[in-house]
Structure formats: structure tokens, C-alpha cells
Amino acid sequence: MGLTYADIELESTFRARRMSVRALVGSGAVFMIIPQHATIQLGFDIEEVSTREVILADGSRKQVPMVGPLRVHFRDRYCDLSALVFGDEALLGAVPMEMMDLVLQPSTQSLTVNPESPYIPVALAK
């Protein structure tokens, strides 16, 4: 087993800018995370956004910018959310995966549309 990556598109719905990125898929992570260079390309000004305190894998805490609205596209699905800004690569966490009804397949190191709902994303709301 190794790391899983997926080709996704990020779109700044406010600035109408879009870019393709290869994102690390992390089911243990919660949020969408994008590096600072992506926020610049999408037209966000990280000096004028809110911040969020995050706890990193080593237990340390860090204040990071949060940008949005951001639309994340994977295949024929998308979700709208805010993203944390840090690190050197995009990270697709559990929230955007759940919002788009995607399934991580560790054995094949792939991200796919949920085969139980191939045409329309389904969300558990109970």
C-alpha cells in the first residue's frame, strides 16, 4: 500500500479562475488543503481571509489561512467549501470526499465515484 493521488480541479467561484492539481488523498485528514501558490493562482488574497487553528500530525498547533468559496471538481462531481492554506501540495480530505460521495480504494491506490451511486452523489443525513 502506498500514497493515493487524484487529479482534481480547483475553482475560485468568486474570481472565476480554475486550475488542475494532483492532490494527495487523505481519508485521515478532514479538510481540503491547498498550498499558497495555488491560492495566488486562483486569485485569493491570504492577507484578507480568516484563519483557523489546526492540529498537525505531530500534535503541534498552527494558525493557517482559510480561503473560499472554492469549488472542487473530481470527474463529473463537485463540492463547494473553504480550504486551509499550508503545505507544499493539495490534500483532499474526508469532508470533500464525503460531499462528492467518493470512495478511496487503497488496494488499487485510486479514488473513484461511489459505485452504489454512480450518477448522483448521495449523502448520509441522519
PDB file of N, CA and C in Angstrom, residues 59-124:
ATOM      1  N   GLY A  59       1.068  16.716  16.596  1.00  0.00           N
ATOM      2  CA  GLY A  59       0.405  17.253  17.784  1.00  0.00           C
ATOM      3  C   GLY A  59       0.580  18.751  17.964  1.00  0.00           C
ATOM      4  N   SER A  60       1.432  19.366  17.156  1.00  0.00           N
ATOM      5  CA  SER A  60       1.627  20.811  17.281  1.00  0.00           C
ATOM      6  C   SER A  60       0.437  21.558  16.694  1.00  0.00           C
ATOM      7  N   ARG A  61       0.263  22.797  17.131  1.00  0.00           N
ATOM      8  CA  ARG A  61      -0.833  23.643  16.655  1.00  0.00           C
ATOM      9  C   ARG A  61      -0.277  24.773  15.811  1.00  0.00           C
ATOM     10  N   LYS A  62      -1.066  25.186  14.814  1.00  0.00           N
ATOM     11  CA  LYS A  62      -0.610  26.221  13.896  1.00  0.00           C
ATOM     12  C   LYS A  62      -1.818  27.016  13.415  1.00  0.00           C
ATOM     13  N   GLN A  63      -1.665  28.326  13.294  1.00  0.00           N
ATOM     14  CA  GLN A  63      -2.696  29.183  12.702  1.00  0.00           C
ATOM     15  C   GLN A  63      -2.451  29.230  11.204  1.00  0.00           C
ATOM     16  N   VAL A  64      -3.484  28.908  10.414  1.00  0.00           N
ATOM     17  CA  VAL A  64      -3.333  28.918   8.960  1.00  0.00           C
ATOM     18  C   VAL A  64      -4.485  29.684   8.326  1.00  0.00           C
ATOM     19  N   PRO A  65      -4.251  30.294   7.163  1.00  0.00           N
ATOM     20  CA  PRO A  65      -5.335  30.974   6.451  1.00  0.00           C
ATOM     21  C   PRO A  65      -6.373  29.971   5.945  1.00  0.00           C
ATOM     22  N   MET A  66      -7.614  30.452   5.815  1.00  0.00           N
ATOM     23  CA  MET A  66      -8.688  29.662   5.219  1.00  0.00           C
ATOM     24  C   MET A  66      -9.309  30.502   4.119  1.00  0.00           C
ATOM     25  N   VAL A  67      -9.372  29.948   2.888  1.00  0.00           N
ATOM     26  CA  VAL A  67      -9.897  30.694   1.742  1.00  0.00           C
ATOM     27  C   VAL A  67     -11.170  30.040   1.210  1.00  0.00           C
ATOM     28  N   GLY A  68     -11.960  30.833   0.541  1.00  0.00           N
ATOM     29  CA  GLY A  68     -13.180  30.324  -0.072  1.00  0.00           C
ATOM     30  C   GLY A  68     -13.969  31.493  -0.621  1.00  0.00           C
ATOM     31  N   PRO A  69     -15.005  31.257  -1.362  1.00  0.00           N
ATOM     32  CA  PRO A  69     -15.504  29.933  -1.700  1.00  0.00           C
ATOM     33  C   PRO A  69     -14.643  29.261  -2.757  1.00  0.00           C
ATOM     34  N   LEU A  70     -14.497  27.965  -2.611  1.00  0.00           N
ATOM     35  CA  LEU A  70     -13.699  27.155  -3.511  1.00  0.00           C
ATOM     36  C   LEU A  70     -14.562  25.995  -3.991  1.00  0.00           C
ATOM     37  N   ARG A  71     -14.561  25.751  -5.280  1.00  0.00           N
ATOM     38  CA  ARG A  71     -15.279  24.607  -5.844  1.00  0.00           C
ATOM     39  C   ARG A  71     -14.240  23.571  -6.242  1.00  0.00           C
ATOM     40  N   VAL A  72     -14.409  22.353  -5.757  1.00  0.00           N
ATOM     41  CA  VAL A  72     -13.507  21.244  -6.047  1.00  0.00           C
ATOM     42  C   VAL A  72     -14.223  20.296  -7.000  1.00  0.00           C
ATOM     43  N   HIS A  73     -13.571  19.982  -8.120  1.00  0.00           N
ATOM     44  CA  HIS A  73     -14.138  19.095  -9.136  1.00  0.00           C
ATOM     45  C   HIS A  73     -13.360  17.781  -9.174  1.00  0.00           C
ATOM     46  N   PHE A  74     -14.087  16.674  -9.223  1.00  0.00           N
ATOM     47  CA  PHE A  74     -13.488  15.363  -9.481  1.00  0.00           C
ATOM     48  C   PHE A  74     -14.439  14.619 -10.417  1.00  0.00           C
ATOM     49  N   ARG A  75     -13.933  14.276 -11.581  1.00  0.00           N
ATOM     50  CA  ARG A  75     -14.748  13.663 -12.634  1.00  0.00           C
ATOM     51  C   ARG A  75     -15.993  14.505 -12.867  1.00  0.00           C
ATOM     52  N   ASP A  76     -17.187  13.927 -12.771  1.00  0.00           N
ATOM     53  CA  ASP A  76     -18.403  14.697 -13.037  1.00  0.00           C
ATOM     54  C   ASP A  76     -19.049  15.224 -11.752  1.00  0.00           C
ATOM     55  N   ARG A  77     -18.277  15.279 -10.668  1.00  0.00           N
ATOM     56  CA  ARG A  77     -18.809  15.738  -9.376  1.00  0.00           C
ATOM     57  C   ARG A  77     -18.053  16.966  -8.891  1.00  0.00           C
ATOM     58  N   TYR A  78     -18.724  17.712  -8.026  1.00  0.00           N
ATOM     59  CA  TYR A  78     -18.065  18.870  -7.420  1.00  0.00           C
ATOM     60  C   TYR A  78     -18.667  19.143  -6.055  1.00  0.00           C
ATOM     61  N   CYS A  79     -17.937  19.931  -5.264  1.00  0.00           N
ATOM     62  CA  CYS A  79     -18.454  20.417  -3.987  1.00  0.00           C
ATOM     63  C   CYS A  79     -17.908  21.825  -3.755  1.00  0.00           C
ATOM     64  N   ASP A  80     -18.643  22.591  -2.977  1.00  0.00           N
ATOM     65  CA  ASP A  80     -18.241  23.950  -2.621  1.00  0.00           C
ATOM     66  C   ASP A  80     -17.859  23.972  -1.153  1.00  0.00           C
ATOM     67  N   LEU A  81     -16.701  24.559  -0.863  1.00  0.00           N
ATOM     68  CA  LEU A  81     -16.222  24.600   0.510  1.00  0.00           C
ATOM     69  C   LEU A  81     -15.134  25.652   0.678  1.00  0.00           C
ATOM     70  N   SER A  82     -14.593  25.725   1.860  1.00  0.00           N
ATOM     71  CA  SER A  82     -13.412  26.552   2.130  1.00  0.00           C
ATOM     72  C   SER A  82     -12.218  25.615   2.259  1.00  0.00           C
ATOM     73  N   ALA A  83     -11.021  26.148   2.040  1.00  0.00           N
ATOM     74  CA  ALA A  83      -9.815  25.328   2.125  1.00  0.00           C
ATOM     75  C   ALA A  83      -8.798  25.984   3.037  1.00  0.00           C
ATOM     76  N   LEU A  84      -8.046  25.154   3.741  1.00  0.00           N
ATOM     77  CA  LEU A  84      -6.929  25.628   4.549  1.00  0.00           C
ATOM     78  C   LEU A  84      -5.732  25.824   3.629  1.00  0.00           C
ATOM     79  N   VAL A  85      -4.880  26.800   3.961  1.00  0.00           N
ATOM     80  CA  VAL A  85      -3.722  27.114   3.116  1.00  0.00           C
ATOM     81  C   VAL A  85      -2.439  26.832   3.880  1.00  0.00           C
ATOM     82  N   PHE A  86      -1.773  25.740   3.524  1.00  0.00           N
ATOM     83  CA  PHE A  86      -0.430  25.439   4.027  1.00  0.00           C
ATOM     84  C   PHE A  86       0.092  24.202   3.315  1.00  0.00           C
ATOM     85  N   GLY A  87       1.344  23.900   3.534  1.00  0.00           N
ATOM     86  CA  GLY A  87       1.942  22.722   2.918  1.00  0.00           C
ATOM     87  C   GLY A  87       2.434  22.980   1.507  1.00  0.00           C
ATOM     88  N   ASP A  88       2.933  21.911   0.886  1.00  0.00           N
ATOM     89  CA  ASP A  88       3.522  22.048  -0.444  1.00  0.00           C
ATOM     90  C   ASP A  88       2.739  21.328  -1.531  1.00  0.00           C
ATOM     91  N   GLU A  89       1.594  20.724  -1.171  1.00  0.00           N
ATOM     92  CA  GLU A  89       0.752  20.072  -2.164  1.00  0.00           C
ATOM     93  C   GLU A  89      -0.695  20.083  -1.699  1.00  0.00           C
ATOM     94  N   ALA A  90      -1.603  19.901  -2.646  1.00  0.00           N
ATOM     95  CA  ALA A  90      -3.024  19.848  -2.308  1.00  0.00           C
ATOM     96  C   ALA A  90      -3.316  18.530  -1.596  1.00  0.00           C
ATOM     97  N   LEU A  91      -4.246  18.581  -0.643  1.00  0.00           N
ATOM     98  CA  LEU A  91      -4.671  17.402   0.095  1.00  0.00           C
ATOM     99  C   LEU A  91      -6.190  17.364   0.110  1.00  0.00           C
ATOM    100  N   LEU A  92      -6.750  16.297  -0.404  1.00  0.00           N
ATOM    101  CA  LEU A  92      -8.192  16.097  -0.441  1.00  0.00           C
ATOM    102  C   LEU A  92      -8.567  15.257   0.768  1.00  0.00           C
ATOM    103  N   GLY A  93      -9.212  15.894   1.756  1.00  0.00           N
ATOM    104  CA  GLY A  93      -9.573  15.211   2.991  1.00  0.00           C
ATOM    105  C   GLY A  93     -10.947  14.572   2.943  1.00  0.00           C
ATOM    106  N   ALA A  94     -11.399  14.088   4.097  1.00  0.00           N
ATOM    107  CA  ALA A  94     -12.653  13.342   4.194  1.00  0.00           C
ATOM    108  C   ALA A  94     -13.883  14.188   3.872  1.00  0.00           C
ATOM    109  N   VAL A  95     -13.891  15.471   4.260  1.00  0.00           N
ATOM    110  CA  VAL A  95     -15.075  16.303   4.017  1.00  0.00           C
ATOM    111  C   VAL A  95     -15.376  16.436   2.528  1.00  0.00           C
ATOM    112  N   PRO A  96     -14.435  16.870   1.689  1.00  0.00           N
ATOM    113  CA  PRO A  96     -14.772  16.945   0.262  1.00  0.00           C
ATOM    114  C   PRO A  96     -15.076  15.573  -0.356  1.00  0.00           C
ATOM    115  N   MET A  97     -14.417  14.521   0.129  1.00  0.00           N
ATOM    116  CA  MET A  97     -14.722  13.192  -0.404  1.00  0.00           C
ATOM    117  C   MET A  97     -16.152  12.787  -0.067  1.00  0.00           C
ATOM    118  N   GLU A  98     -16.587  13.061   1.153  1.00  0.00           N
ATOM    119  CA  GLU A  98     -17.968  12.747   1.540  1.00  0.00           C
ATOM    120  C   GLU A  98     -18.961  13.610   0.770  1.00  0.00           C
ATOM    121  N   MET A  99     -18.634  14.891   0.588  1.00  0.00           N
ATOM    122  CA  MET A  99     -19.539  15.786  -0.124  1.00  0.00           C
ATOM    123  C   MET A  99     -19.758  15.351  -1.571  1.00  0.00           C
ATOM    124  N   MET A 100     -18.730  14.757  -2.182  1.00  0.00           N
ATOM    125  CA  MET A 100     -18.844  14.299  -3.577  1.00  0.00           C
ATOM    126  C   MET A 100     -19.186  12.813  -3.680  1.00  0.00           C
ATOM    127  N   ASP A 101     -19.315  12.133  -2.522  1.00  0.00           N
ATOM    128  CA  ASP A 101     -19.637  10.705  -2.479  1.00  0.00           C
ATOM    129  C   ASP A 101     -18.588   9.897  -3.241  1.00  0.00           C
ATOM    130  N   LEU A 102     -17.332  10.059  -2.805  1.00  0.00           N
ATOM    131  CA  LEU A 102     -16.208   9.363  -3.423  1.00  0.00           C
ATOM    132  C   LEU A 102     -15.722   8.253  -2.500  1.00  0.00           C
ATOM    133  N   VAL A 103     -15.067   7.258  -3.077  1.00  0.00           N
ATOM    134  CA  VAL A 103     -14.573   6.113  -2.327  1.00  0.00           C
ATOM    135  C   VAL A 103     -13.085   5.951  -2.586  1.00  0.00           C
ATOM    136  N   LEU A 104     -12.317   5.853  -1.522  1.00  0.00           N
ATOM    137  CA  LEU A 104     -10.879   5.597  -1.612  1.00  0.00           C
ATOM    138  C   LEU A 104     -10.668   4.090  -1.677  1.00  0.00           C
ATOM    139  N   GLN A 105      -9.909   3.648  -2.679  1.00  0.00           N
ATOM    140  CA  GLN A 105      -9.602   2.228  -2.868  1.00  0.00           C
ATOM    141  C   GLN A 105      -8.115   2.019  -2.595  1.00  0.00           C
ATOM    142  N   PRO A 106      -7.731   1.750  -1.337  1.00  0.00           N
ATOM    143  CA  PRO A 106      -6.297   1.612  -1.016  1.00  0.00           C
ATOM    144  C   PRO A 106      -5.597   0.497  -1.778  1.00  0.00           C
ATOM    145  N   SER A 107      -6.304  -0.602  -2.057  1.00  0.00           N
ATOM    146  CA  SER A 107      -5.650  -1.736  -2.728  1.00  0.00           C
ATOM    147  C   SER A 107      -5.200  -1.384  -4.144  1.00  0.00           C
ATOM    148  N   THR A 108      -5.934  -0.465  -4.806  1.00  0.00           N
ATOM    149  CA  THR A 108      -5.555  -0.048  -6.159  1.00  0.00           C
ATOM    150  C   THR A 108      -4.993   1.369  -6.188  1.00  0.00           C
ATOM    151  N   GLN A 109      -4.847   1.960  -5.017  1.00  0.00           N
ATOM    152  CA  GLN A 109      -4.360   3.336  -4.884  1.00  0.00           C
ATOM    153  C   GLN A 109      -5.111   4.277  -5.808  1.00  0.00           C
ATOM    154  N   SER A 110      -6.455   4.230  -5.702  1.00  0.00           N
ATOM    155  CA  SER A 110      -7.274   5.071  -6.567  1.00  0.00           C
ATOM    156  C   SER A 110      -8.448   5.670  -5.800  1.00  0.00           C
ATOM    157  N   LEU A 111      -8.971   6.743  -6.351  1.00  0.00           N
ATOM    158  CA  LEU A 111     -10.160   7.405  -5.841  1.00  0.00           C
ATOM    159  C   LEU A 111     -11.224   7.258  -6.909  1.00  0.00           C
ATOM    160  N   THR A 112     -12.416   6.806  -6.535  1.00  0.00           N
ATOM    161  CA  THR A 112     -13.473   6.578  -7.503  1.00  0.00           C
ATOM    162  C   THR A 112     -14.798   7.137  -7.001  1.00  0.00           C
ATOM    163  N   VAL A 113     -15.714   7.288  -7.922  1.00  0.00           N
ATOM    164  CA  VAL A 113     -17.087   7.624  -7.594  1.00  0.00           C
ATOM    165  C   VAL A 113     -17.686   6.405  -6.896  1.00  0.00           C
ATOM    166  N   ASN A 114     -18.503   6.630  -5.876  1.00  0.00           N
ATOM    167  CA  ASN A 114     -19.128   5.527  -5.162  1.00  0.00           C
ATOM    168  C   ASN A 114     -19.918   4.659  -6.142  1.00  0.00           C
ATOM    169  N   PRO A 115     -19.578   3.371  -6.274  1.00  0.00           N
ATOM    170  CA  PRO A 115     -20.276   2.515  -7.237  1.00  0.00           C
ATOM    171  C   PRO A 115     -21.755   2.303  -6.891  1.00  0.00           C
ATOM    172  N   GLU A 116     -22.126   2.547  -5.641  1.00  0.00           N
ATOM    173  CA  GLU A 116     -23.531   2.409  -5.245  1.00  0.00           C
ATOM    174  C   GLU A 116     -24.365   3.611  -5.672  1.00  0.00           C
ATOM    175  N   SER A 117     -23.710   4.688  -6.049  1.00  0.00           N
ATOM    176  CA  SER A 117     -24.420   5.885  -6.540  1.00  0.00           C
ATOM    177  C   SER A 117     -23.610   6.496  -7.686  1.00  0.00           C
ATOM    178  N   PRO A 118     -23.568   5.801  -8.825  1.00  0.00           N
ATOM    179  CA  PRO A 118     -22.696   6.224  -9.925  1.00  0.00           C
ATOM    180  C   PRO A 118     -23.134   7.491 -10.665  1.00  0.00           C
ATOM    181  N   TYR A 119     -24.396   7.880 -10.556  1.00  0.00           N
ATOM    182  CA  TYR A 119     -24.895   9.005 -11.340  1.00  0.00           C
ATOM    183  C   TYR A 119     -25.105  10.282 -10.544  1.00  0.00           C
ATOM    184  N   ILE A 120     -25.525  10.140  -9.299  1.00  0.00           N
ATOM    185  CA  ILE A 120     -25.795  11.290  -8.446  1.00  0.00           C
ATOM    186  C   ILE A 120     -25.165  11.044  -7.084  1.00  0.00           C
ATOM    187  N   PRO A 121     -24.391  12.016  -6.564  1.00  0.00           N
ATOM    188  CA  PRO A 121     -23.799  11.821  -5.234  1.00  0.00           C
ATOM    189  C   PRO A 121     -24.900  11.693  -4.171  1.00  0.00           C
ATOM    190  N   VAL A 122     -24.694  10.785  -3.250  1.00  0.00           N
ATOM    191  CA  VAL A 122     -25.631  10.573  -2.154  1.00  0.00           C
ATOM    192  C   VAL A 122     -24.919  10.912  -0.851  1.00  0.00           C
ATOM    193  N   ALA A 123     -25.646  11.575   0.052  1.00  0.00           N
ATOM    194  CA  ALA A 123     -25.073  11.942   1.349  1.00  0.00           C
ATOM    195  C   ALA A 123     -25.902  11.328   2.460  1.00  0.00           C
ATOM    196  N   LEU A 124     -25.227  10.851   3.475  1.00  0.00           N
ATOM    197  CA  LEU A 124     -25.895  10.331   4.653  1.00  0.00           C
ATOM    198  C   LEU A 124     -26.318  11.514   5.511  1.00  0.00           C
TER     199      LEU A 124
END
